[in-house]
PDB file of C-alpha atoms in Angstrom:
ATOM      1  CA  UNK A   1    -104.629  33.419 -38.161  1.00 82.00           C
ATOM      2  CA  UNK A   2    -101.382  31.204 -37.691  1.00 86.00           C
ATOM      3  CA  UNK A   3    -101.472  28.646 -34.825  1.00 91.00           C
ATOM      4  CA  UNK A   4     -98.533  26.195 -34.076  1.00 95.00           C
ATOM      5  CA  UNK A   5     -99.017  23.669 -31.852  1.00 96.00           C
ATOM      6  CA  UNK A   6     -96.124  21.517 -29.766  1.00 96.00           C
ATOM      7  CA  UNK A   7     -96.698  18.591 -28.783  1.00 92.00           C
ATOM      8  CA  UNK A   8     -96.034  16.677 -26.349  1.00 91.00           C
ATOM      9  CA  UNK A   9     -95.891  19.684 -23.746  1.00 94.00           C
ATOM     10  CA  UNK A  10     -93.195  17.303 -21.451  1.00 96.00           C
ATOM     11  CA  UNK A  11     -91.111  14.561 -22.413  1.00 95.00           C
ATOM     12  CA  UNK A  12     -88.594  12.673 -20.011  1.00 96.00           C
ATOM     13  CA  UNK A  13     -86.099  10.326 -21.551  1.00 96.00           C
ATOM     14  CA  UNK A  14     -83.571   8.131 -20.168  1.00 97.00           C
ATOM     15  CA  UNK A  15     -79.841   9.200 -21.649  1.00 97.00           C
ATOM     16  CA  UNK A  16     -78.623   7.992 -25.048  1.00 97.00           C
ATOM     17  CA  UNK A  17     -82.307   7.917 -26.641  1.00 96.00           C
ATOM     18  CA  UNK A  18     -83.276   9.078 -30.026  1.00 97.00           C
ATOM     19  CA  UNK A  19     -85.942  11.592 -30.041  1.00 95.00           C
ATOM     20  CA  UNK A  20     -88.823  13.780 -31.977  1.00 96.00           C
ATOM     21  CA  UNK A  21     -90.065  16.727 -31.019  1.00 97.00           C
ATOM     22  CA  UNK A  22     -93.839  17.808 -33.391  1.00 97.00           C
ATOM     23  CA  UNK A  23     -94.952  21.174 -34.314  1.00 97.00           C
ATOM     24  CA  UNK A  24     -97.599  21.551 -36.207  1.00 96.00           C
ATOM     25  CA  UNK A  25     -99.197  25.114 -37.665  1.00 93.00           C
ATOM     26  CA  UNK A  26    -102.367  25.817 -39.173  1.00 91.00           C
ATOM     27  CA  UNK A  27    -101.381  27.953 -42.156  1.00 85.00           C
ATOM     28  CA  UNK A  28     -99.050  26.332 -44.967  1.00 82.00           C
ATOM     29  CA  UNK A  29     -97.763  29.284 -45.966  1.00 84.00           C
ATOM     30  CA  UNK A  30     -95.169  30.141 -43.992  1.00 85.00           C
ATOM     31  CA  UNK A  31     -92.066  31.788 -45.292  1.00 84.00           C
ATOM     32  CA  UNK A  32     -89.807  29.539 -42.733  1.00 89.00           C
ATOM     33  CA  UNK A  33     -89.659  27.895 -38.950  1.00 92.00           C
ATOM     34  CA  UNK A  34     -87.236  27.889 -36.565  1.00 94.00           C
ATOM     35  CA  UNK A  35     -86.129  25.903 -33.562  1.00 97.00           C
ATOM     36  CA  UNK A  36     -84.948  27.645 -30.378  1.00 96.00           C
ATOM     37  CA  UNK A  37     -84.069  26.200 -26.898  1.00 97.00           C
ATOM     38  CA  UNK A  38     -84.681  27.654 -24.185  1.00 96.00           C
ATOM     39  CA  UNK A  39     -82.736  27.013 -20.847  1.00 94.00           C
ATOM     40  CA  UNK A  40     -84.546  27.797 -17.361  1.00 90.00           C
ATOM     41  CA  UNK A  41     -84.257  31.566 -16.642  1.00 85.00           C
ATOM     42  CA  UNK A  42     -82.648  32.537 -19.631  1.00 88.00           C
ATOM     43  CA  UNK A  43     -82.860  33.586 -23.384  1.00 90.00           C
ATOM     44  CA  UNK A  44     -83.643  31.779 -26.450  1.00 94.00           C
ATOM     45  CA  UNK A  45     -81.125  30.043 -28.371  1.00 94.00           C
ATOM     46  CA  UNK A  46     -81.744  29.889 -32.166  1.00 93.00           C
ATOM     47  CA  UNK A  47     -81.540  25.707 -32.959  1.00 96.00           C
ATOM     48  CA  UNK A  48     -82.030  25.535 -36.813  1.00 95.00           C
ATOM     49  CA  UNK A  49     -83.798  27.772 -39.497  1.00 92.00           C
ATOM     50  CA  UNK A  50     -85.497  26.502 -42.679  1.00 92.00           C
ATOM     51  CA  UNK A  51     -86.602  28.494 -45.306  1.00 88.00           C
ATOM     52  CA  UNK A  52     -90.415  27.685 -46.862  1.00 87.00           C
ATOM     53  CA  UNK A  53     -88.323  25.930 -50.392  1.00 89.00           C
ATOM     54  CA  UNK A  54     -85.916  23.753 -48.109  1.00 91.00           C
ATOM     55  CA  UNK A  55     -87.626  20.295 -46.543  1.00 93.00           C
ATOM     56  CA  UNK A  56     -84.945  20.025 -43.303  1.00 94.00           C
ATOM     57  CA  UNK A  57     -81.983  21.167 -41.776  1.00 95.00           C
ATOM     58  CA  UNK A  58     -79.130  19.543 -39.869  1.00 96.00           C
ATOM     59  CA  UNK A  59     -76.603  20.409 -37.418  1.00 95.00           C
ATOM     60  CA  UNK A  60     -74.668  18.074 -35.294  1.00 96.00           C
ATOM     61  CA  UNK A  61     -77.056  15.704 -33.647  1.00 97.00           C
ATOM     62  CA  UNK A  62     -80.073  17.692 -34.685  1.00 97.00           C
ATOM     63  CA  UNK A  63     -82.083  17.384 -37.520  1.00 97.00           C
ATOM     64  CA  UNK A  64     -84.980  19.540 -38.491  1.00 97.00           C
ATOM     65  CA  UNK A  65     -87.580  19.017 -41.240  1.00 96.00           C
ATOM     66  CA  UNK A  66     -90.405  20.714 -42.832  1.00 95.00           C
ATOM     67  CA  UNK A  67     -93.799  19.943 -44.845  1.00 94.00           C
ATOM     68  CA  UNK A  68     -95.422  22.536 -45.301  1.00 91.00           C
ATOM     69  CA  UNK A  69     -98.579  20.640 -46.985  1.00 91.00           C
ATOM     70  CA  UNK A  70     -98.851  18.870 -43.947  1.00 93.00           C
ATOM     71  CA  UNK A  71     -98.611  21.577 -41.391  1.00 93.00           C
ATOM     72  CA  UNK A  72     -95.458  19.568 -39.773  1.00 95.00           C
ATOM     73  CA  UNK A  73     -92.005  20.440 -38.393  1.00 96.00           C
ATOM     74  CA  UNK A  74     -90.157  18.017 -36.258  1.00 97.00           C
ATOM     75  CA  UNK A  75     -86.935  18.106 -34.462  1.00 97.00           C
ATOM     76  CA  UNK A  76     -84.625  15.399 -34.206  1.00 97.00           C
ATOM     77  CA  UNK A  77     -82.220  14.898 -31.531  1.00 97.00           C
ATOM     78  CA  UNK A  78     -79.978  11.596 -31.650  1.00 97.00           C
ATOM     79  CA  UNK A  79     -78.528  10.018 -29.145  1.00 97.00           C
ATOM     80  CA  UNK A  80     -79.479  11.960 -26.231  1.00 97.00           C
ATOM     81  CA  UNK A  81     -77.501  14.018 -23.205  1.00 97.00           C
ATOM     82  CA  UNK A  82     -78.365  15.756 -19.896  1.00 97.00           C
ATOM     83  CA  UNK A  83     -76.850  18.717 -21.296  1.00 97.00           C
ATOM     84  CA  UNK A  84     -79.987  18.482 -23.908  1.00 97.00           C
ATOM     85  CA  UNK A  85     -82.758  18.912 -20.805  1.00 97.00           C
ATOM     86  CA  UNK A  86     -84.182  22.158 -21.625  1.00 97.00           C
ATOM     87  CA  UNK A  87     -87.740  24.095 -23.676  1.00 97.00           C
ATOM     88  CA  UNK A  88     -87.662  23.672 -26.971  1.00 98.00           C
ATOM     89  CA  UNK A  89     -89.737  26.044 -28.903  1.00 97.00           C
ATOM     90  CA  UNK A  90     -90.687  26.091 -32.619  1.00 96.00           C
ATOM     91  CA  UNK A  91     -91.419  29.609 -34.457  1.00 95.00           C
ATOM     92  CA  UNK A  92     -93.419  30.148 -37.719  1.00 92.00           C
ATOM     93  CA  UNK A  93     -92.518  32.988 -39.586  1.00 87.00           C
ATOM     94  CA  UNK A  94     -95.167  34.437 -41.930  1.00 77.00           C
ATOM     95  CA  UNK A  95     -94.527  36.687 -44.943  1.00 67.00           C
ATOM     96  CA  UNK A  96     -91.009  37.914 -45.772  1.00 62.00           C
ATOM     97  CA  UNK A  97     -91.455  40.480 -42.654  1.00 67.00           C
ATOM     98  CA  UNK A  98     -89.566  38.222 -40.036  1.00 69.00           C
ATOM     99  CA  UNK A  99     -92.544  37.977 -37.699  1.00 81.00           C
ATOM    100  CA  UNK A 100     -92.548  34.905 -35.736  1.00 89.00           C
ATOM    101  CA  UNK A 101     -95.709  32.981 -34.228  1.00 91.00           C
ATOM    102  CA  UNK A 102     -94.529  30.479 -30.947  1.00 94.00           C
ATOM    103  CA  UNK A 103     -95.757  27.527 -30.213  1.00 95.00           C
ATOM    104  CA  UNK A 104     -95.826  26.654 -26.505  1.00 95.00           C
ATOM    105  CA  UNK A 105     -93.270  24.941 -26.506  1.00 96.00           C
ATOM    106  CA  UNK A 106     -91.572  21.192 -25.834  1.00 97.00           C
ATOM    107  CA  UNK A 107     -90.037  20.497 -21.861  1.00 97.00           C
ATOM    108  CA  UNK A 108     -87.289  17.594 -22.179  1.00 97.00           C
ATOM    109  CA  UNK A 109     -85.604  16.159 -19.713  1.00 97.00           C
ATOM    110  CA  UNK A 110     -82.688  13.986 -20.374  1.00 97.00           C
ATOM    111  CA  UNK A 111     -82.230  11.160 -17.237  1.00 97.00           C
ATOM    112  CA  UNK A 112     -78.601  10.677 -16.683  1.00 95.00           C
TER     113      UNK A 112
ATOM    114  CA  UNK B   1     -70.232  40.763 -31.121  1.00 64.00           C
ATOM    115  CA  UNK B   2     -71.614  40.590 -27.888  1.00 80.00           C
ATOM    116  CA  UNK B   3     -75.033  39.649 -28.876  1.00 93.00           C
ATOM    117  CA  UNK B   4     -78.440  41.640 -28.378  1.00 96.00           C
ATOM    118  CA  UNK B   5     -78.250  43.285 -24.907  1.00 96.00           C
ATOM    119  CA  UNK B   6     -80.908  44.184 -22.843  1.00 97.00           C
ATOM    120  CA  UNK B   7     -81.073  46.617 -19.262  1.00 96.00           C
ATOM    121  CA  UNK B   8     -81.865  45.944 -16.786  1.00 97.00           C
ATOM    122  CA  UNK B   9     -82.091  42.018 -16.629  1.00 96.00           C
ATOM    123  CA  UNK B  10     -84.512  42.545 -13.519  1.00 96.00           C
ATOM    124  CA  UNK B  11     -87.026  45.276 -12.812  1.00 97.00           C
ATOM    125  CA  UNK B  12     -89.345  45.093  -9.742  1.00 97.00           C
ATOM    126  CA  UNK B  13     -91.723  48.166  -9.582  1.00 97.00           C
ATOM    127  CA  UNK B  14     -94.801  49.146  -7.446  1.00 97.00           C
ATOM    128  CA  UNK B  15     -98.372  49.459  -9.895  1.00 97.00           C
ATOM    129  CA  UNK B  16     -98.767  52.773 -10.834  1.00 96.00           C
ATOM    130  CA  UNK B  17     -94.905  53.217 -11.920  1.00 97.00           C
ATOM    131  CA  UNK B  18     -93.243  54.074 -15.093  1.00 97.00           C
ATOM    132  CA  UNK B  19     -91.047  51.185 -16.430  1.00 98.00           C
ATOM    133  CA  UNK B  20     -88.318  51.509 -19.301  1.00 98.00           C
ATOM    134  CA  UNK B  21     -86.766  48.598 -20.908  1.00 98.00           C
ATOM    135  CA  UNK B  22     -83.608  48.519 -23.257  1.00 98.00           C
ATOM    136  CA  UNK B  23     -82.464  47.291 -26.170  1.00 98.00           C
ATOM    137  CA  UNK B  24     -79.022  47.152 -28.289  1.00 97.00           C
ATOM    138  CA  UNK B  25     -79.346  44.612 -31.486  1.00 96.00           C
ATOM    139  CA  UNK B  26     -76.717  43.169 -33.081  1.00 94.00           C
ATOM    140  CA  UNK B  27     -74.626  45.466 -34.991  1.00 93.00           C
ATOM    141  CA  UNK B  28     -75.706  45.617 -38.627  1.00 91.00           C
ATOM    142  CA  UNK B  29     -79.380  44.164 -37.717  1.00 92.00           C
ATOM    143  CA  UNK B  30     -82.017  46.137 -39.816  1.00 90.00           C
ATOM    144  CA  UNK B  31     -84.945  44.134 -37.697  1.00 91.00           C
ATOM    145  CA  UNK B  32     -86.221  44.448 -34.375  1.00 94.00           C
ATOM    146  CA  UNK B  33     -88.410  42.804 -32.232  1.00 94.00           C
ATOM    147  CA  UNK B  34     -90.155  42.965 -28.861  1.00 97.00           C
ATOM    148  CA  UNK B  35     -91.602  40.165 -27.439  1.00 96.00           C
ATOM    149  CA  UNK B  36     -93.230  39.370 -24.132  1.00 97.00           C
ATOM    150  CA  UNK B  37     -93.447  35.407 -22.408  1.00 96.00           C
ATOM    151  CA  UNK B  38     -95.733  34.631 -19.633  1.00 94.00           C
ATOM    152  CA  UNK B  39     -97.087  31.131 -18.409  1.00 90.00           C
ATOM    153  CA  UNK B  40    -100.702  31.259 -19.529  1.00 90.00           C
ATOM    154  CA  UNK B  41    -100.093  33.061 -23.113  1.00 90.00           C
ATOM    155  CA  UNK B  42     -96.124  31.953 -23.904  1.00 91.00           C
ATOM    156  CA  UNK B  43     -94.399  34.276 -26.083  1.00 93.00           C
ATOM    157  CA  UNK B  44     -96.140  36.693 -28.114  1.00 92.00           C
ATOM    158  CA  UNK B  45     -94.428  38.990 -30.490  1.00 93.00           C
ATOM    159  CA  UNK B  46     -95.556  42.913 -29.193  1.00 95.00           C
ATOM    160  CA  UNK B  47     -93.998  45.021 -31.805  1.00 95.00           C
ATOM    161  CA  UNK B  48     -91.259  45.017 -34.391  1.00 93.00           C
ATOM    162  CA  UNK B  49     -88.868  47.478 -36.413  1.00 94.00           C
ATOM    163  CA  UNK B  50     -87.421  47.506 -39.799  1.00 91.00           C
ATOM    164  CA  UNK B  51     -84.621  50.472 -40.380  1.00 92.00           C
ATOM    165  CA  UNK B  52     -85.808  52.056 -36.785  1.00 94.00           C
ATOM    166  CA  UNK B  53     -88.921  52.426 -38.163  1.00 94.00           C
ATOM    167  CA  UNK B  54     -92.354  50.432 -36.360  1.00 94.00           C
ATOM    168  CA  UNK B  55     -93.853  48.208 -38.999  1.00 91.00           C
ATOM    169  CA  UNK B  56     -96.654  46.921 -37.052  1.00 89.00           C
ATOM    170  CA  UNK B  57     -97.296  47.512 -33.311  1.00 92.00           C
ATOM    171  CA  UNK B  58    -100.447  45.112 -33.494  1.00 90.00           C
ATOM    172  CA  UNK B  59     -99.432  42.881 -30.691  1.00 91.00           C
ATOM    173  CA  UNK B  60     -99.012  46.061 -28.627  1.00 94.00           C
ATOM    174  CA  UNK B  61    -101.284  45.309 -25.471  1.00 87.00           C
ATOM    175  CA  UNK B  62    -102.807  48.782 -24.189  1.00 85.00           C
ATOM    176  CA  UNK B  63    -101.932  52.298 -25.034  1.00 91.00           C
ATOM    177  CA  UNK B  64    -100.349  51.893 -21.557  1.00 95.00           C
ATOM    178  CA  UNK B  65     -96.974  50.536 -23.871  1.00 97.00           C
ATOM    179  CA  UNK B  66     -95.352  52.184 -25.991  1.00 97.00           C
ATOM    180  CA  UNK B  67     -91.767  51.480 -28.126  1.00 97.00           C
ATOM    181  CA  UNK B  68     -89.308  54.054 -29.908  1.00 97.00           C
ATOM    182  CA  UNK B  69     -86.177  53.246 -31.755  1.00 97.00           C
ATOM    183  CA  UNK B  70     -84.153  56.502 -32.006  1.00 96.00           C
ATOM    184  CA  UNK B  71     -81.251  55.011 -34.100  1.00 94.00           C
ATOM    185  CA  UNK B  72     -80.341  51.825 -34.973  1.00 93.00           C
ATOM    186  CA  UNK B  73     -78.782  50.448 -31.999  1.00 94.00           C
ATOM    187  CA  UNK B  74     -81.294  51.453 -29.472  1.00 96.00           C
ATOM    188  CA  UNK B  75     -84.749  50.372 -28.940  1.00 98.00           C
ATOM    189  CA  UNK B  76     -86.841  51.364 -25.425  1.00 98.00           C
ATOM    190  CA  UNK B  77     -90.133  49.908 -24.408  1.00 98.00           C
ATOM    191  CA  UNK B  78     -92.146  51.526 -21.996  1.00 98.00           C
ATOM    192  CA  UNK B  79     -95.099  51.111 -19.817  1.00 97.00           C
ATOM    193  CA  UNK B  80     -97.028  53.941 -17.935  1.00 97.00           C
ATOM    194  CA  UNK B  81     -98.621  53.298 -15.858  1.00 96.00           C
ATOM    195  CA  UNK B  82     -97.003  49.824 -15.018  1.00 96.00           C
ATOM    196  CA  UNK B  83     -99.708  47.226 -13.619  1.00 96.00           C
ATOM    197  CA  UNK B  84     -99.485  43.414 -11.828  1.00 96.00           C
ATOM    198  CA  UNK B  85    -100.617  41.775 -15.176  1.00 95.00           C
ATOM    199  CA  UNK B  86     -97.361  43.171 -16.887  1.00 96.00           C
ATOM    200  CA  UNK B  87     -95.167  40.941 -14.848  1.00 97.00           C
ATOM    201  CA  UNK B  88     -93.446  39.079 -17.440  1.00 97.00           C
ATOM    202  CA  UNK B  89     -90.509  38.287 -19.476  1.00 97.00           C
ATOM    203  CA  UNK B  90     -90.045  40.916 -22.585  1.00 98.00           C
ATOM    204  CA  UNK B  91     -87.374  39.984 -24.892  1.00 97.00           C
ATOM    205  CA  UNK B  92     -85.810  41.663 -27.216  1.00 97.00           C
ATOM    206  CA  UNK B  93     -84.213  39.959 -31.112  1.00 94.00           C
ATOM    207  CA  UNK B  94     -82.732  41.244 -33.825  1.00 93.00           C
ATOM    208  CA  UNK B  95     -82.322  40.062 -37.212  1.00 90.00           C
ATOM    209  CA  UNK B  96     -80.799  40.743 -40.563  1.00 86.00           C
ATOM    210  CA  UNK B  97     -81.737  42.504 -43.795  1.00 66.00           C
ATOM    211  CA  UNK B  98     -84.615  40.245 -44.588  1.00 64.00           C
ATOM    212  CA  UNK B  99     -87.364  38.503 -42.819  1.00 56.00           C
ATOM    213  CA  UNK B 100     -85.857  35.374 -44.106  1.00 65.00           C
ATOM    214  CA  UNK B 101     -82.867  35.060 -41.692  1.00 78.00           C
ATOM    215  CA  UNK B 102     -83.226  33.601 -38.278  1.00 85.00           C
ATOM    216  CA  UNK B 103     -83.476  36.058 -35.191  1.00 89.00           C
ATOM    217  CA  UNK B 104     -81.333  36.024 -31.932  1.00 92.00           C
ATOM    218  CA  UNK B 105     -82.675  36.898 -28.936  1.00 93.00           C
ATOM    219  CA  UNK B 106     -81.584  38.912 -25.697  1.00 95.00           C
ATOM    220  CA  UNK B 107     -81.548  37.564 -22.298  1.00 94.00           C
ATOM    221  CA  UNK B 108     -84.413  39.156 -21.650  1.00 96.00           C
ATOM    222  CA  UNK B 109     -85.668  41.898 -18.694  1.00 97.00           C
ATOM    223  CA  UNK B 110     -87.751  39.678 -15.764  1.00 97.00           C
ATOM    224  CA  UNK B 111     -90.240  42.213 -14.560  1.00 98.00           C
ATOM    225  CA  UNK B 112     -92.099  41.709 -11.440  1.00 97.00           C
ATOM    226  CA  UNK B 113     -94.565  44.856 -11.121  1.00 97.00           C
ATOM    227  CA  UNK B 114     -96.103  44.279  -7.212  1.00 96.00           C
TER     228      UNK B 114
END
């Protein structure tokens, strides 16, 4: 059975800081993993998606990679903003069926 | 498109009551997906659809739930009889034609059930 793992469960970093988030799952083969945020009170917010072949995926100041033979994702977040303070969760989909495993989860907070 | 919708956003109900929640994915989605985050066990996928049709209701917690998707833009999950250790978050995500696409959630329902 798939288990992903986020650590650390709370991270506080001063403004303008470069940054890694870890997920780690227990089964290689996963079909892909995605990043969401998560904002107090609300929905999540799809981040990046990459797909099982791809090693990492970028958009704007984030960067996501992926190796599978490790069991590793990590999220990348340059040069840091209060506007980033939120739960960032990582997803592992198994199969070609869409279903998604969680991990708990990543709290930032971004000190203006 | 406005997104995945859900109804209502908050639900407070007395144990013993019936609770419906609702669902509209995105237009054109052929996946859907119920999901329910607490505190102690995070998010946890419940049960999920592929052409309105249940693919596997494993994650389904008691007989007490139960989902339907008439048609392909609504999805209703309901419990009866509602209980305190319900109380949660259920969300609601939709997806495209394949599994390999990336989902987008709802706002999600907050139920409180006292």
């Amino acid at each position: 059975k798939q288990e992903v793992t986020q650590i650390p469960a709370a991270l506080s970093v001063p403004e303008g800081e470069n940054l890694v988030l870890n997920c780690s799952f227990t089964d290689s083969a996963i079909y892909n993993l995605q990043w969401f945020r998560q904002d107090p009170g609300k929905g999540l917010t799809s981040l990046l998606l990459i797909q099982s072949s791809q090693r990492e995926q970028t958009s704007g100041r984030l960067n996501a990679s992926l190796d599978k033979s490790s069991g590793r994702s990590t999220l990348y977040i340059a040069a840091s903003q209060p506007g980033d303070s939120a739960t960032y969760l990582c997803a592992s989909g198994s199969g070609n069926t869409g279903k998604l495993i969680f991990g708990q989860g990543t709290t930032l907070q971004v000190k203006p | 498109d406005a997104g995945v919708i859900q109804s209502p956003r908050h639900e407070v109900t007395e144990m013993g009551q019936e609770v419906t929640l609702r669902c509209k994915p995105i237009s054109g989605h052929d996946y859907l997906f119920w999901y329910r985050q607490t505190m102690m066990r995070g998010l946890e996928l419940l049960i999920y659809f592929n052409n309105n049709v249940p693919i596997d209701d494993s994650g389904m917690p008691e007989d007490r739930f139960s989902a339907k998707m008439p048609n392909a833009s609504f999805s209703t999950l309901k419990i009866q009889p509602s209980e305190p250790r319900d109380s949660a978050v259920y969300f609601c995500a939709s997806s495209s034609w394949t599994g390999e696409d990336e989902q987008f959630f709802g706002p999600g329902t907050r139920l409180t059930v006292l």
